[in-house]
Short mmCIF file of C-alpha atoms in Angstrom, two decimals:
data_model
loop_
_atom_site.label_atom_id
_atom_site.label_comp_id
_atom_site.label_asym_id
_atom_site.label_seq_id
_atom_site.Cartn_x
_atom_site.Cartn_y
_atom_site.Cartn_z
CA MET A 1 0.00 0.00 0.00
CA ASN A 2 1.40 3.37 -1.04
CA LEU A 3 1.23 5.35 2.21
CA PRO A 4 2.12 9.09 2.16
CA GLU A 5 5.65 9.86 3.34
CA GLN A 6 4.46 12.52 5.80
CA TYR A 7 1.98 10.07 7.29
CA LEU A 8 4.73 7.46 7.76
CA GLU A 9 6.93 10.03 9.48
CA ASN A 10 4.06 10.98 11.81
CA MET A 11 3.43 7.33 12.69
CA LYS A 12 7.13 6.67 13.36
CA GLU A 13 7.13 9.55 15.84
CA LEU A 14 3.85 8.36 17.40
CA LEU A 15 4.64 4.64 17.72
CA GLY A 16 8.40 4.48 18.15
CA THR A 17 9.45 0.83 18.42
CA ASP A 18 5.89 -0.32 17.56
CA PHE A 19 6.07 1.24 14.10
CA ASP A 20 7.26 -1.91 12.28
CA ALA A 21 4.52 -4.02 13.87
CA TYR A 22 1.95 -1.46 12.76
CA ILE A 23 3.19 -1.50 9.16
CA GLU A 24 3.18 -5.31 9.22
CA SER A 25 -0.53 -5.24 10.19
CA PHE A 26 -1.36 -4.01 6.67
CA ASN A 27 -0.62 -7.57 5.51
CA ASP A 28 -3.35 -8.98 7.76
CA SER A 29 -6.77 -9.83 6.38
CA ARG A 30 -9.56 -7.34 6.82
CA LEU A 31 -11.92 -8.11 9.69
CA TYR A 32 -15.73 -8.17 9.43
CA GLY A 33 -18.17 -7.61 12.28
CA LEU A 34 -21.85 -7.58 13.16
CA ARG A 35 -23.59 -6.33 16.28
CA VAL A 36 -26.78 -7.94 17.59
CA ASN A 37 -29.82 -5.71 18.08
CA THR A 38 -30.60 -6.54 21.70
CA MET A 39 -33.84 -4.57 21.52
CA LYS A 40 -35.23 -7.27 19.19
CA ILE A 41 -33.37 -10.42 20.23
CA SER A 42 -31.00 -11.50 22.97
CA VAL A 43 -27.47 -12.53 22.06
CA GLU A 44 -28.23 -16.03 23.33
CA ASP A 45 -31.32 -16.38 21.12
CA PHE A 46 -29.55 -14.91 18.11
CA LEU A 47 -26.75 -17.46 18.38
CA LYS A 48 -29.38 -20.22 18.32
CA ILE A 49 -30.72 -19.11 14.94
CA SER A 50 -27.62 -17.55 13.35
CA PRO A 51 -26.52 -19.27 10.11
CA PHE A 52 -23.09 -17.57 10.24
CA LYS A 53 -19.66 -18.60 11.59
CA LEU A 54 -19.35 -16.17 14.48
CA THR A 55 -16.54 -15.43 16.94
CA PRO A 56 -17.11 -13.06 19.87
CA ILE A 57 -15.44 -9.63 19.81
CA PRO A 58 -13.83 -9.65 23.28
CA TRP A 59 -14.65 -6.05 24.26
CA ILE A 60 -18.17 -5.84 22.73
CA GLU A 61 -20.81 -7.89 24.58
CA ASN A 62 -23.12 -8.16 21.56
CA GLY A 63 -20.47 -7.98 18.82
CA PHE A 64 -19.11 -10.79 16.66
CA TYR A 65 -16.58 -11.33 13.92
CA TYR A 66 -17.98 -13.16 10.92
CA SER A 67 -16.27 -14.99 8.09
CA GLU A 68 -15.63 -13.27 4.78
CA ASP A 69 -17.43 -16.24 3.21
CA ASP A 70 -20.67 -15.31 4.98
CA LYS A 71 -22.97 -12.69 3.47
CA PRO A 72 -25.07 -11.36 6.38
CA ALA A 73 -26.30 -8.36 4.34
CA LYS A 74 -28.05 -10.88 2.05
CA HIS A 75 -30.00 -12.68 4.76
CA PRO A 76 -33.62 -11.95 5.79
CA TYR A 77 -32.51 -11.45 9.39
CA TYR A 78 -30.60 -8.35 8.27
CA PHE A 79 -33.80 -6.93 6.77
CA ALA A 80 -35.59 -7.77 10.02
CA GLY A 81 -33.10 -5.56 11.88
CA LEU A 82 -31.67 -8.35 14.05
CA TYR A 83 -28.12 -7.04 13.62
CA TYR A 84 -26.03 -4.23 12.18
CA ILE A 85 -22.91 -4.81 10.09
CA GLN A 86 -20.09 -2.74 11.55
CA GLU A 87 -16.30 -2.74 11.72
CA PRO A 88 -15.35 -4.17 15.16
CA SER A 89 -13.43 -1.16 16.52
CA ALA A 90 -16.20 1.18 15.36
CA MET A 91 -18.52 -0.60 17.81
CA THR A 92 -16.48 0.78 20.72
CA PRO A 93 -17.85 4.34 21.14
CA ALA A 94 -21.53 3.40 21.53
CA ASN A 95 -20.52 0.48 23.71
CA VAL A 96 -18.47 2.69 26.04
CA LEU A 97 -21.02 5.52 26.44
CA PRO A 98 -23.10 4.42 29.48
CA VAL A 99 -26.61 4.99 28.12
CA GLU A 100 -29.42 3.97 30.47
CA GLU A 101 -33.13 3.54 29.81
CA GLY A 102 -34.90 6.89 30.10
CA ASP A 103 -31.88 8.93 29.00
CA ILE A 104 -32.14 11.85 26.58
CA VAL A 105 -29.36 11.10 24.07
CA PHE A 106 -27.78 12.99 21.17
CA ASP A 107 -25.68 11.38 18.42
CA MET A 108 -24.17 14.46 16.82
CA CYS A 109 -22.38 13.14 13.70
CA ALA A 110 -24.38 9.98 13.24
CA ALA A 111 -24.54 8.79 9.61
CA PRO A 112 -24.77 6.07 8.49
CA GLY A 113 -26.19 5.08 11.87
CA GLY A 114 -24.08 2.29 13.33
CA LYS A 115 -23.65 4.04 16.66
CA SER A 116 -27.21 5.43 16.75
CA THR A 117 -28.67 1.95 16.32
CA GLU A 118 -26.77 0.74 19.40
CA LEU A 119 -27.72 3.83 21.42
CA GLY A 120 -31.36 3.26 20.48
CA ALA A 121 -31.15 -0.40 21.46
CA LYS A 122 -29.77 0.61 24.87
CA LEU A 123 -32.71 3.00 25.38
CA ASN A 124 -35.11 0.13 24.54
CA GLY A 125 -37.95 2.42 23.50
CA SER A 126 -37.60 4.78 26.48
CA GLY A 127 -36.32 8.35 26.73
CA LEU A 128 -35.34 10.09 23.50
CA LEU A 129 -32.69 9.68 20.82
CA VAL A 130 -31.88 12.70 18.65
CA THR A 131 -29.60 11.63 15.81
CA ASN A 132 -28.04 14.11 13.41
CA ASP A 133 -25.85 14.41 10.37
CA ILE A 134 -25.08 17.65 8.60
CA SER A 135 -25.16 15.91 5.18
CA ASN A 136 -28.71 15.48 3.91
CA SER A 137 -27.80 12.52 1.69
CA ARG A 138 -26.01 10.73 4.53
CA ALA A 139 -28.88 11.52 6.90
CA LYS A 140 -31.22 9.58 4.57
CA ALA A 141 -29.11 6.46 5.10
CA LEU A 142 -29.15 7.20 8.83
CA LEU A 143 -32.95 7.40 8.80
CA LYS A 144 -33.28 4.03 7.08
CA ASN A 145 -30.92 2.29 9.49
CA VAL A 146 -32.59 3.54 12.68
CA GLU A 147 -35.99 2.57 11.26
CA VAL A 148 -34.79 -0.91 10.24
CA PHE A 149 -33.58 -1.32 13.82
CA GLY A 150 -37.07 -0.54 15.12
CA ILE A 151 -36.27 2.51 17.25
CA PRO A 152 -39.55 4.33 18.06
CA ASN A 153 -38.30 7.25 20.17
CA VAL A 154 -36.06 8.86 17.54
CA TYR A 155 -35.78 12.23 15.81
CA VAL A 156 -33.56 12.34 12.72
CA VAL A 157 -32.08 15.78 12.06
CA SER A 158 -29.80 17.13 9.32
CA GLU A 159 -28.18 20.29 10.62
CA ASP A 160 -24.93 21.96 11.54
CA PRO A 161 -24.64 21.25 15.31
CA LYS A 162 -24.23 24.99 15.91
CA ASN A 163 -27.80 25.48 14.66
CA ILE A 164 -29.11 22.83 17.05
CA GLN A 165 -27.34 24.05 20.18
CA PRO A 166 -29.40 27.19 20.99
CA GLY A 167 -32.59 25.20 21.59
CA PHE A 168 -30.87 22.34 23.44
CA ASN A 169 -28.54 24.07 25.86
CA GLU A 170 -27.69 21.66 28.73
CA PHE A 171 -30.48 19.38 27.50
CA PHE A 172 -28.94 15.92 26.96
CA ASP A 173 -28.02 13.26 29.50
CA LYS A 174 -25.60 11.59 27.09
CA ILE A 175 -23.90 12.81 23.90
CA LEU A 176 -21.85 10.86 21.39
CA ILE A 177 -19.54 12.69 18.99
CA ASP A 178 -17.97 10.35 16.45
CA ALA A 179 -16.27 13.27 14.77
CA PRO A 180 -15.46 13.64 11.08
CA CYS A 181 -11.74 12.94 10.81
CA SER A 182 -8.84 12.23 8.46
CA GLY A 183 -9.52 8.47 8.71
CA GLU A 184 -5.96 7.29 9.28
CA GLY A 185 -7.21 4.33 11.30
CA MET A 186 -9.17 3.03 8.32
CA PHE A 187 -6.39 3.09 5.68
CA ARG A 188 -6.10 -0.71 5.83
CA LYS A 189 -9.86 -1.15 5.39
CA ASP A 190 -10.34 1.46 2.65
CA ASN A 191 -7.30 2.72 0.76
CA LYS A 192 -9.40 5.42 -0.96
CA LEU A 193 -9.08 7.33 2.31
CA ILE A 194 -5.37 7.80 1.61
CA LYS A 195 -6.05 10.14 -1.31
CA SER A 196 -8.58 12.01 0.81
CA TRP A 197 -5.95 12.40 3.56
CA GLU A 198 -3.54 13.93 1.06
CA LYS A 199 -6.17 16.54 0.09
CA THR A 200 -7.63 17.26 3.54
CA GLY A 201 -5.44 16.02 6.36
CA PRO A 202 -5.52 16.39 10.16
CA GLU A 203 -5.18 20.20 10.15
CA PHE A 204 -8.42 20.54 8.18
CA TYR A 205 -10.42 18.23 10.43
CA ALA A 206 -8.99 19.49 13.73
CA LYS A 207 -10.67 22.88 13.22
CA ILE A 208 -14.04 21.20 12.64
CA GLN A 209 -13.60 18.87 15.62
CA ARG A 210 -12.79 21.70 18.01
CA ASP A 211 -15.98 23.55 17.11
CA ILE A 212 -18.05 20.37 17.39
CA ILE A 213 -16.70 19.23 20.75
CA LEU A 214 -17.34 22.63 22.39
CA THR A 215 -20.87 22.69 20.98
CA GLY A 216 -21.46 19.21 22.38
CA ALA A 217 -20.24 20.22 25.83
CA ASP A 218 -22.67 23.15 25.83
CA MET A 219 -25.60 20.82 25.10
CA LEU A 220 -24.69 18.39 27.90
CA LYS A 221 -26.48 18.57 31.24
CA PRO A 222 -24.52 19.00 34.45
CA GLY A 223 -23.73 15.46 35.55
CA GLY A 224 -24.11 14.18 31.99
CA LYS A 225 -21.55 12.18 30.04
CA MET A 226 -20.15 12.82 26.57
CA LEU A 227 -18.04 10.54 24.41
CA TYR A 228 -15.67 11.83 21.73
CA SER A 229 -14.21 9.42 19.18
CA THR A 230 -12.33 9.37 15.89
CA CYS A 231 -11.02 6.71 13.55
CA THR A 232 -7.66 8.44 13.19
CA PHE A 233 -4.24 8.32 14.87
CA SER A 234 -3.37 12.02 14.60
CA LYS A 235 -2.51 13.63 17.94
CA LEU A 236 -3.85 16.88 16.50
CA GLU A 237 -7.30 15.30 16.11
CA ASP A 238 -7.20 13.17 19.26
CA GLU A 239 -5.24 14.36 22.32
CA GLU A 240 -5.02 17.96 21.11
CA THR A 241 -8.79 18.17 20.54
CA VAL A 242 -9.32 16.83 24.06
CA ARG A 243 -6.88 19.44 25.37
CA HIS A 244 -8.84 22.15 23.53
CA LEU A 245 -12.08 21.06 25.21
CA LEU A 246 -10.65 20.83 28.72
CA ILE A 247 -9.05 24.27 28.49
CA ASN A 248 -12.12 26.00 27.08
CA ARG A 249 -14.76 24.13 29.12
CA PRO A 250 -13.28 23.70 32.62
CA ASP A 251 -16.50 22.09 33.88
CA MET A 252 -15.67 19.01 31.74
CA HIS A 253 -13.28 16.29 32.92
CA LEU A 254 -12.16 12.89 31.67
CA ILE A 255 -13.43 9.72 33.34
CA ASP A 256 -12.17 6.15 33.19
CA ILE A 257 -12.96 3.72 30.40
CA LYS A 258 -12.80 0.01 31.17
CA HIS A 259 -9.64 -1.37 29.60
CA TYR A 260 -9.47 -4.64 27.69
CA ASP A 261 -6.42 -6.57 26.55
CA GLY A 262 -4.91 -4.64 23.67
CA PHE A 263 -6.36 -1.22 24.54
CA SER A 264 -3.67 1.48 24.68
CA SER A 265 -3.86 4.64 26.78
CA GLY A 266 -3.86 8.06 25.17
CA PHE A 267 -0.50 9.80 24.96
CA THR A 268 0.59 12.23 27.71
CA TYR A 269 3.58 13.88 26.07
CA ASP A 270 3.66 17.00 28.26
CA ASP A 271 2.83 17.96 31.87
CA GLU A 272 -0.47 19.63 30.97
CA LEU A 273 -1.82 16.44 29.35
CA LYS A 274 -0.64 14.43 32.37
CA ASN A 275 -2.53 16.80 34.70
CA MET A 276 -5.60 16.45 32.44
CA HIS A 277 -5.34 12.64 32.85
CA LEU A 278 -5.14 11.86 29.12
CA GLU A 279 -4.11 8.33 30.12
CA LYS A 280 -7.86 7.78 30.69
CA THR A 281 -8.49 7.98 26.94
CA VAL A 282 -8.20 4.84 24.80
CA ARG A 283 -6.41 4.18 21.55
CA ILE A 284 -7.02 1.06 19.46
CA PHE A 285 -4.19 0.03 17.15
CA PRO A 286 -4.57 -2.73 14.53
CA HIS A 287 -1.25 -4.34 15.48
CA LYS A 288 -2.47 -4.77 19.08
CA MET A 289 -6.16 -5.69 18.59
CA GLU A 290 -8.32 -7.39 15.99
CA GLY A 291 -9.84 -4.19 14.63
CA GLU A 292 -9.00 -0.98 12.83
CA GLY A 293 -7.70 2.23 14.44
CA HIS A 294 -9.81 4.23 16.87
CA PHE A 295 -9.56 6.87 19.61
CA VAL A 296 -12.12 7.18 22.42
CA ALA A 297 -12.44 9.73 25.25
CA LEU A 298 -15.24 9.79 27.85
CA PHE A 299 -16.10 13.03 29.70
CA GLU A 300 -18.39 14.04 32.54
CA LYS A 301 -19.74 17.53 33.17
CA LYS A 302 -19.49 18.82 36.72
CA SER A 303 -22.75 19.30 38.60
CA ASP A 304 -23.81 20.82 41.89
CA GLY A 305 -24.38 17.36 43.30
CA GLU A 306 -28.05 17.11 42.44
CA THR A 307 -29.14 14.67 39.76
CA PRO A 308 -31.39 16.55 37.31
CA PHE A 309 -34.62 14.90 36.21
CA LYS A 310 -34.18 13.22 32.84
CA GLY A 311 -35.50 15.45 30.09
CA HIS A 312 -35.77 18.34 32.60
CA GLY A 313 -39.28 17.08 33.31
CA ILE A 314 -40.53 18.72 30.10
CA ILE A 315 -43.65 17.12 28.67
CA HIS A 316 -44.79 18.43 25.29
CA LYS A 317 -48.30 17.43 24.26
CA GLN A 318 -49.76 17.92 20.82
CA LYS A 319 -52.72 20.24 20.38
CA ASN A 320 -55.76 17.96 20.81
CA THR A 321 -55.20 16.14 17.53
CA LYS A 322 -58.50 14.62 16.39
CA LEU A 323 -57.88 11.08 15.25
CA ALA A 324 -59.68 9.65 12.24
CA THR A 325 -61.85 6.62 13.05
CA GLU A 326 -59.78 4.36 10.78
CA LEU A 327 -56.60 5.38 12.65
CA GLU A 328 -58.17 4.76 16.03
CA ASP A 329 -59.44 1.40 14.81
CA PHE A 330 -55.96 0.36 13.69
CA LEU A 331 -54.27 1.48 16.90
CA GLY A 332 -56.96 -0.39 18.82
CA LYS A 333 -55.77 -3.64 17.26
CA LEU A 334 -52.28 -3.30 18.73
CA ASN A 335 -51.53 -5.16 21.96
CA LYS A 336 -51.11 -2.30 24.43
CA ASP A 337 -49.53 -4.65 26.99
CA THR A 338 -46.57 -5.64 24.78
CA VAL A 339 -46.02 -2.89 22.20
CA ASN A 340 -42.82 -0.87 22.61
CA PHE A 341 -44.47 2.56 22.88
CA ASP A 342 -47.26 4.11 24.90
CA ILE A 343 -50.55 3.26 23.15
CA GLU A 344 -52.63 4.39 26.14
CA ASN A 345 -51.43 8.01 25.82
CA ALA A 346 -50.72 7.98 22.09
CA LYS A 347 -53.45 10.50 21.34
CA ASP A 348 -51.66 13.14 23.40
CA ASN A 349 -48.50 12.68 21.34
CA ILE A 350 -49.79 12.14 17.80
CA MET A 351 -49.14 14.78 15.16
CA ILE A 352 -50.72 14.68 11.70
CA LYS A 353 -48.98 16.60 8.93
CA ASP A 354 -49.90 16.33 5.24
CA ASN A 355 -51.91 13.21 6.15
CA TYR A 356 -48.82 11.50 7.62
CA VAL A 357 -49.26 10.37 11.21
CA TYR A 358 -46.36 10.69 13.66
CA LEU A 359 -46.03 9.56 17.25
CA CYS A 360 -43.93 12.32 18.81
CA SER A 361 -41.79 12.14 21.91
CA PRO A 362 -43.09 14.15 24.88
CA TYR A 363 -39.46 15.02 25.70
CA MET A 364 -38.68 16.71 22.37
CA PRO A 365 -39.10 20.49 22.40
CA GLY A 366 -40.64 22.07 19.33
CA GLN A 367 -37.82 23.34 17.14
CA LYS A 368 -38.87 25.59 14.32
CA GLY A 369 -36.24 26.25 11.69
CA LEU A 370 -34.41 22.93 12.08
CA ARG A 371 -34.30 20.47 9.22
CA ILE A 372 -35.95 17.49 10.92
CA MET A 373 -36.20 14.47 8.63
CA ARG A 374 -38.24 12.29 10.97
CA THR A 375 -40.41 13.65 13.76
CA GLY A 376 -40.66 10.66 16.05
CA LEU A 377 -42.18 7.39 14.85
CA LEU A 378 -43.97 7.51 11.50
CA LEU A 379 -47.10 5.45 12.16
CA GLY A 380 -48.49 5.64 8.63
CA GLU A 381 -50.57 7.67 6.21
CA LEU A 382 -54.23 8.64 6.16
CA LYS A 383 -55.78 8.15 2.75
CA LYS A 384 -59.39 8.36 1.66
CA ASN A 385 -61.38 6.41 4.24
CA ARG A 386 -58.41 4.28 5.23
CA PHE A 387 -55.16 4.22 7.19
CA GLU A 388 -52.00 2.64 5.75
CA PRO A 389 -49.43 1.61 8.40
CA SER A 390 -45.80 2.49 7.70
CA GLN A 391 -42.73 0.35 7.21
CA ALA A 392 -41.21 2.04 10.27
CA LEU A 393 -44.15 0.91 12.41
CA ALA A 394 -43.76 -2.68 11.22
CA MET A 395 -40.12 -2.66 12.33
CA VAL A 396 -41.01 -1.34 15.80
CA LEU A 397 -43.56 -4.10 16.39
CA LYS A 398 -43.09 -7.63 17.67
CA MET A 399 -45.09 -10.47 16.19
CA SER A 400 -47.16 -10.61 19.39
CA ASP A 401 -48.16 -6.93 19.04
CA TYR A 402 -50.55 -7.42 16.12
CA PRO A 403 -53.33 -10.00 15.67
CA ASP A 404 -53.06 -10.75 11.93
CA VAL A 405 -49.68 -12.27 11.12
CA ILE A 406 -48.07 -14.29 8.35
CA ASN A 407 -44.90 -15.95 9.62
CA LEU A 408 -42.55 -17.96 7.39
CA PRO A 409 -39.17 -19.57 8.07
CA ALA A 410 -36.07 -17.98 6.54
CA SER A 411 -35.67 -21.07 4.36
CA ASP A 412 -38.98 -20.42 2.57
CA GLU A 413 -38.27 -18.89 -0.85
CA ARG A 414 -41.34 -16.68 -0.48
CA VAL A 415 -39.48 -14.60 2.14
CA ILE A 416 -37.03 -13.40 -0.51
CA LYS A 417 -39.90 -12.84 -2.92
CA TYR A 418 -41.55 -10.67 -0.29
CA LEU A 419 -38.36 -8.65 0.16
CA LYS A 420 -38.26 -8.15 -3.61
CA GLY A 421 -41.79 -6.68 -3.51
CA GLU A 422 -43.61 -9.57 -5.20
CA THR A 423 -47.20 -10.67 -4.57
CA LEU A 424 -47.25 -13.97 -2.65
CA ASP A 425 -49.47 -17.04 -2.86
CA LEU A 426 -50.15 -18.19 0.71
CA PRO A 427 -53.08 -20.62 0.54
CA GLU A 428 -52.12 -22.28 3.83
CA PHE A 429 -52.96 -19.05 5.68
CA ASP A 430 -56.49 -18.78 4.27
CA GLY A 431 -58.83 -18.92 7.25
CA LYS A 432 -55.92 -18.77 9.72
CA THR A 433 -55.32 -15.03 9.55
CA GLY A 434 -57.62 -12.10 8.97
CA ASP A 435 -58.17 -10.35 5.67
CA GLY A 436 -56.63 -6.91 5.24
CA TRP A 437 -53.40 -5.67 6.80
CA ASN A 438 -51.09 -8.48 7.90
CA LEU A 439 -47.71 -8.23 9.56
CA PHE A 440 -45.30 -10.33 7.50
CA CYS A 441 -42.59 -12.02 9.60
CA VAL A 442 -39.57 -14.27 9.19
CA ASP A 443 -39.05 -16.76 12.02
CA GLY A 444 -41.19 -14.54 14.25
CA TYR A 445 -39.51 -11.20 13.43
CA PRO A 446 -41.43 -8.57 11.42
CA LEU A 447 -40.29 -7.51 7.95
CA GLY A 448 -43.20 -5.33 6.83
CA TRP A 449 -46.85 -5.21 5.78
CA GLY A 450 -49.04 -6.81 3.19
CA LYS A 451 -52.78 -6.96 2.44
CA PHE A 452 -54.12 -10.50 2.59
CA LYS A 453 -57.21 -11.85 0.86
CA ASN A 454 -58.22 -15.23 -0.60
CA GLY A 455 -54.83 -16.82 -0.01
CA SER A 456 -52.86 -14.01 -1.63
CA LEU A 457 -50.72 -11.28 -0.07
CA LYS A 458 -50.49 -7.97 -1.87
CA ASN A 459 -46.99 -6.76 -1.04
CA LYS A 460 -46.55 -3.46 0.80
CA TYR A 461 -42.82 -3.73 1.52
CA LEU A 462 -41.24 -0.30 1.17
CA ALA A 463 -39.86 0.11 -2.37
CA GLY A 464 -36.62 1.80 -1.32
CA TRP A 465 -35.74 -1.05 1.05
CA ARG A 466 -36.24 -3.96 -1.34
CA TRP A 467 -33.81 -6.79 -1.96
CA GLN A 468 -31.48 -5.85 -4.82
#
């Protein structure tokens, strides 16, 4: 691999006697990983049904290496949102940030959504997840991934973080900043990043990172925790960005991250960094661990000793939205005892805009002027005298949440036909399930909707998600 001379000089200075071992790691095979969606299935149950050759990732409880021969992106379980395909080291930031149920969480630079999907799984339908990417095109991929994962309590935003901050000052319990960076840690995985590095190297990204990390600190509640990560080795983007935060926001301090075999501590190459306890940060090097390069730093914001109520106790109700009879009828069919959102109080939190029906979070303040791509959970669309449930709603549900279900094993060829958008012949379900909207499932896990009648299912799987 033709690595830039300046980069090699930087790495020699950084690694010293470890430099040769690092260069040798470029001869190792690329590693592939998937992370189980624990909101839909336990790790134990997933391993019972997994058709792949999996090896645990030691520092990620729900992460696994898979063989290059396996194709998990071409399996129905992927479309059911049972797992996310992610480089093993990239699983670290969302794993380290200690998100608890009920937290108000912000993923600031989120696309394509690998970290947001794990944050949402940790919330398990509670609290609020605001996930953002400044790029509109990348935010569309983010939206799809969080919806595939079945996260109901999510707002997808596409804004410069500076535009978000004024309305969310000291608002979030937890913030994750996986900052845009020069990508040095991913050179082995994607050599196209080398040319990008030569055009826009660490100096370019460091300026962006320093603005972002200060903005994040301002949106964090006293007592809250914020994680900063990059996939680069540059001290300018890693330790120096941490230094910039700690100097300019003295109410922030580093806290410990649990170390695993192979984790390296951040560099403390002067007295100021030693006093700031930069040894509490973590570096992942590919010659020491089975993963690509990463840097992770976990901060806490000082508080006055009192634990603030999650979400500041704000409850935002919609303005007496009148629900159409067909919408109320559909919601009435859902099992209120098992569904992963509050059916009982749904009317207080439903917003209807341009005939689209959204279930909004009571913790999300109204934010005019922001480019919000998804306002909570899209339940569906009101059409003339009928309600059509959305793909996003199907992914939030469990098979037990809805009375009319068609469930096929992954081995049935009709599952792939469904994912391709084809009409299905299902004579064996005639008389066993109701006519009309049916939740189509694979091995008990929802994939989407269809309209069933006389042994035939008219496919309603979302066109943009179909099997290619």
